[in-house]
Coordinates of C-alpha atoms in Angstrom, one line a residue:
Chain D
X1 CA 184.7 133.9 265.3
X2 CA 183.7 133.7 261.3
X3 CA 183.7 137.1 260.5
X4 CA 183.1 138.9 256.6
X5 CA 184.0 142.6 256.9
X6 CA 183.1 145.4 254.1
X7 CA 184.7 148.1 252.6
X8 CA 183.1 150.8 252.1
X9 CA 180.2 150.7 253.6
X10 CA 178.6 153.3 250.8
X11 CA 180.4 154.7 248.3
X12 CA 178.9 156.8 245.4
X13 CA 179.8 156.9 241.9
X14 CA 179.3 158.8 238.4
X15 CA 177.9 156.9 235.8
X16 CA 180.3 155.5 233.0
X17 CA 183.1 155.2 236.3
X18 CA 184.9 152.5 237.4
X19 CA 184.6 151.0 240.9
X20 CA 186.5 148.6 243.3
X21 CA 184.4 147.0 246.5
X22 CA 186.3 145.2 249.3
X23 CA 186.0 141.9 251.5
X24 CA 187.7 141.1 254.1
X25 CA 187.6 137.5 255.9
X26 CA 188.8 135.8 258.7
X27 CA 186.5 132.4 258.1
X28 CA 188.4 129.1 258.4
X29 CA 188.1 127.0 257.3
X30 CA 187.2 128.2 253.9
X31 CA 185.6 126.7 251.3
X32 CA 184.0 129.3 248.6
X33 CA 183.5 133.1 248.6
X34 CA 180.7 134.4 246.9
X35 CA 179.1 138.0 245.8
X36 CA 175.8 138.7 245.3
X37 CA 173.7 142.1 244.1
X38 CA 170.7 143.0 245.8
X39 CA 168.7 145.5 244.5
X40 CA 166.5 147.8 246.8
X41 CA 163.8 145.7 248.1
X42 CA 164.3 142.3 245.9
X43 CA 166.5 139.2 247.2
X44 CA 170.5 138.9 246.4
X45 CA 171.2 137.7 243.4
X46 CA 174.3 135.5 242.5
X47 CA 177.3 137.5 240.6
X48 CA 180.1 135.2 241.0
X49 CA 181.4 132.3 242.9
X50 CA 184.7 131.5 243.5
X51 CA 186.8 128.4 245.5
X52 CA 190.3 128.0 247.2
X53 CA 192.0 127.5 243.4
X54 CA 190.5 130.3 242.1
X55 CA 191.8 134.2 241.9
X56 CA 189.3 135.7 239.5
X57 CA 185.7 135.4 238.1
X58 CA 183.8 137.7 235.9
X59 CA 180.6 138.2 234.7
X60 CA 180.2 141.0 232.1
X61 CA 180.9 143.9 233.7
X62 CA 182.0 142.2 237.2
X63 CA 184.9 140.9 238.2
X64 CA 185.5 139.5 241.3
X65 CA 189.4 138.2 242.5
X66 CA 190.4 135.9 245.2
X67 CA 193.5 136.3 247.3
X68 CA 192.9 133.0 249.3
X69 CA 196.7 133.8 251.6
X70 CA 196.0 137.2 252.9
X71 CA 191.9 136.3 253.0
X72 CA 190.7 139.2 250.7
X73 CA 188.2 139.3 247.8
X74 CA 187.3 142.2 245.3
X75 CA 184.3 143.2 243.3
X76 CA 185.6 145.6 240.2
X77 CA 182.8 147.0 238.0
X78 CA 183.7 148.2 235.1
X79 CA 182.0 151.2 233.1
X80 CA 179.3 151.4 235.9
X81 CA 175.3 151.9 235.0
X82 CA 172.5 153.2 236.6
X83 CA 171.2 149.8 237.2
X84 CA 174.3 149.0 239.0
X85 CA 173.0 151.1 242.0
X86 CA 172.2 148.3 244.6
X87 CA 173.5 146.4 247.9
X88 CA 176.8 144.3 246.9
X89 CA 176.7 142.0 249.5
X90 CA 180.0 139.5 250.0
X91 CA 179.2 136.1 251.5
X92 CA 181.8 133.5 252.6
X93 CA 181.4 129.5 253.2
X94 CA 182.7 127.0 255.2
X95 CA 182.7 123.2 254.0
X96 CA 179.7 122.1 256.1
X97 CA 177.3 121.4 252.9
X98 CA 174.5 121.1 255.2
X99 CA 173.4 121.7 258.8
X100 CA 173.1 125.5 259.6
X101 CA 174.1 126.7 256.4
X102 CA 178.2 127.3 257.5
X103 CA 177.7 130.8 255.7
X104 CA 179.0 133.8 257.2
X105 CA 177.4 137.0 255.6
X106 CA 179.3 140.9 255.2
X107 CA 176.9 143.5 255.4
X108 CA 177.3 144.9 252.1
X109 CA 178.3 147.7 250.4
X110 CA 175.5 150.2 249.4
X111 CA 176.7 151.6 245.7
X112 CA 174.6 154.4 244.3
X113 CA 175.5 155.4 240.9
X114 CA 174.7 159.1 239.9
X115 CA 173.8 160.4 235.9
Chain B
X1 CA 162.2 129.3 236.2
X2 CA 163.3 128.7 239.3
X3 CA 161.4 130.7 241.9
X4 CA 161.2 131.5 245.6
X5 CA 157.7 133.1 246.5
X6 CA 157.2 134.7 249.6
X7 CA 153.5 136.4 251.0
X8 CA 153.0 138.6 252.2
X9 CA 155.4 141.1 250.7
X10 CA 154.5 143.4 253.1
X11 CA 153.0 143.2 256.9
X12 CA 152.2 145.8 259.4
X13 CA 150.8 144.6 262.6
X14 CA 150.7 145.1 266.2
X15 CA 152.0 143.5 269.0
X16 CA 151.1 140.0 270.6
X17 CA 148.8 139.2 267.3
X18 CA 150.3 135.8 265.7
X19 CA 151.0 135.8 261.8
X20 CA 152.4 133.3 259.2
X21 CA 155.1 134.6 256.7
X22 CA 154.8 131.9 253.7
X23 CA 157.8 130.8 251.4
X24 CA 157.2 128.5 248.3
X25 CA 160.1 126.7 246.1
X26 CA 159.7 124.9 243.1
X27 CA 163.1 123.8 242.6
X28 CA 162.2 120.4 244.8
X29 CA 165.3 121.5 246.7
X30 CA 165.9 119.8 250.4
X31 CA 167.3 122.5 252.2
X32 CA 165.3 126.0 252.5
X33 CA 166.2 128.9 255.5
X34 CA 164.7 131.7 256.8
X35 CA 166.9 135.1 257.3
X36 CA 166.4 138.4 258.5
X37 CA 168.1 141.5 257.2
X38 CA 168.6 144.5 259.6
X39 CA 170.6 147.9 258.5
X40 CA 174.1 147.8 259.5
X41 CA 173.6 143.9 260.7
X42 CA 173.3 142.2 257.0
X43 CA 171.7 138.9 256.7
X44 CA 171.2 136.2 259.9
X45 CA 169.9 132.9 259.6
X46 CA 166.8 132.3 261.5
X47 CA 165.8 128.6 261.3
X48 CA 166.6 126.3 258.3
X49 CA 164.8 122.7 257.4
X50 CA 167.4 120.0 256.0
X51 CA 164.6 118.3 254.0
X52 CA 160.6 117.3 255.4
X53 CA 160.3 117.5 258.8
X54 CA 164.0 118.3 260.2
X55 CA 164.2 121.9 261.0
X56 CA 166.8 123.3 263.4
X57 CA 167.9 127.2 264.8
X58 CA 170.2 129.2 262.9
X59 CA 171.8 132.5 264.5
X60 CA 168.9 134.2 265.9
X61 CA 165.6 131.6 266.1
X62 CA 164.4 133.3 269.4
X63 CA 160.6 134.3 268.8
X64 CA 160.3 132.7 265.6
X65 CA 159.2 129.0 264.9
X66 CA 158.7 126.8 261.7
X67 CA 157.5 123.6 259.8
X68 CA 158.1 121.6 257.2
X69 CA 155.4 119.4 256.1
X70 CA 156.1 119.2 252.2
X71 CA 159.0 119.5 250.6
X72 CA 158.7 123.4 248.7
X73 CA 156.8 124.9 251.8
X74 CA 158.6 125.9 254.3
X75 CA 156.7 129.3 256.7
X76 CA 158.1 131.3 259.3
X77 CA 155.3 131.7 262.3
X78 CA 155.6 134.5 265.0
X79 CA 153.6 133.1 267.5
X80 CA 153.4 136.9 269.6
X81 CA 155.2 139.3 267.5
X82 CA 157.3 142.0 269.1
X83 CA 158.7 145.4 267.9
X84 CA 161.8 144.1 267.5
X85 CA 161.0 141.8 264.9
X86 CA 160.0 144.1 262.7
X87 CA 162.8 143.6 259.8
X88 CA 163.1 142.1 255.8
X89 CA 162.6 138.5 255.7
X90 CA 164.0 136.4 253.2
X91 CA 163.5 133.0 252.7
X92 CA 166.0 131.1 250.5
X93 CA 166.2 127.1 248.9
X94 CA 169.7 126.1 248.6
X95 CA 171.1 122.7 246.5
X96 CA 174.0 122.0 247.6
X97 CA 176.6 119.9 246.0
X98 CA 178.2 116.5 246.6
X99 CA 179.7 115.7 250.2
X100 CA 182.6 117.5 250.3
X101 CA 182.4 119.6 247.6
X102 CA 181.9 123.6 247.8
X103 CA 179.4 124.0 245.1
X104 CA 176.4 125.6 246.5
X105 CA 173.2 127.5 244.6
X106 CA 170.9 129.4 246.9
X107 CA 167.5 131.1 245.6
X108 CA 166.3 134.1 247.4
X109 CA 162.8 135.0 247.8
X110 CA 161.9 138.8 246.7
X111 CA 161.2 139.6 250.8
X112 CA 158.9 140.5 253.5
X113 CA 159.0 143.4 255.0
X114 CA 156.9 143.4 258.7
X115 CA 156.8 145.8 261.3
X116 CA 155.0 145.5 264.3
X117 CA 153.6 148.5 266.0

């Protein structure tokens, strides 16, 4: 069974630090990985997208890498902000391109940052 | 801008009393879903519409039906809603790419939160 696991599940942070947020995936086969940020009651939002070739994406203060052999995907987020608080939700796809949608969703990672 | 609408935002209701959650694209996009979102359960696909009139169940379809008359409407109906449909809703529109390929771009809407008493 497709499954997205992860890590942590909430984690809480000072403002101005650093932080790393783990996914896990066991979904074959694969075709993209992708994170999204979904603030507290609003819709995810893309961050990044990233295929088989790929090992890292950024966007500002994001950066998400790809290990494609061991199946695991980062979100780093660099000199965090207040309005970084949100879900960080990682979502994996298979090739389908149609049909049910062939994306397997993690439950996302509920960052808070504190001034 | 590209938008996903959903209304209501918010629903409470009770038990047994139908309702129509409404989701609106104007990206002319062929395929749209419906999700729910449940704490410690993330986001499961309810139904989703290839284009007009072909919809099909997703993960969890079981209560839930929809149509898809035009093109950027696409509601989720709850013919006799029960207590444990009260959740967030989100509809999204997705483009995706070529045959083959693994581009994708999916629009959420902002939500709808029900509960059902």
């Amino acid at each position: 069974k497709n499954q997205v696991e992860q890590s942590p599940q909430s984690l809480i942070i000072l403002e101005g630090k650093n932080c790393t947020l783990q996914c896990n995936y066991t979904v074959s086969p694969f075709s993209n990985l992708r994170w999204y940020k979904q603030d507290t009651g609003r819709g995810p939002v893309s961050l990044t997208i990233m295929t088989f070739s790929e090992n890292t994406k950024s966007n500002g203060r994001y950066t998400a890498t790809l290990d494609a052999d061991t199946k695991q995907s980062s979100l780093h987020i660099t000199a965090s902000q207040l309005s970084d608080s949100a879900s960080y939700i990682c979502v994996v796809s298979v090739p389908s391109g149609g049909g049910a949608d062939g994306l397997t969703f993690g439950k996302g990672t509920h960052l808070i940052i504190q001034p | 801008e590209a938008q996903v609408t959903q209304n209501p935002r918010y629903l409470i209701t009770v038990t047994g009393k139908k309702l129509t959650v409404t989701c609106s694209q104007n990206m002319n996009h062929e395929y749209m879903s419906w999700y729910r979102q449940d704490p410690g359960l993330g986001l499961r696909q309810i139904y989703y519409s290839m284009n007009v009139e072909v919809t099909d169940k997703g993960d969890v379809p079981e209560g839930y039906k929809v149509s898809r008359k035009e093109k950027r409407n696409f509601p989720l109906i709850l013919e006799s809603p029960s207590p444990n449909q009260t959740s967030l809703y989100f509809c999204a529109s997705t483009r995706w790419g070529a045959q083959g390929s693994s581009s994708y771009e999916q629009y959420f809407g902002p939500g709808t939160r029900l509960t059902v008493t």
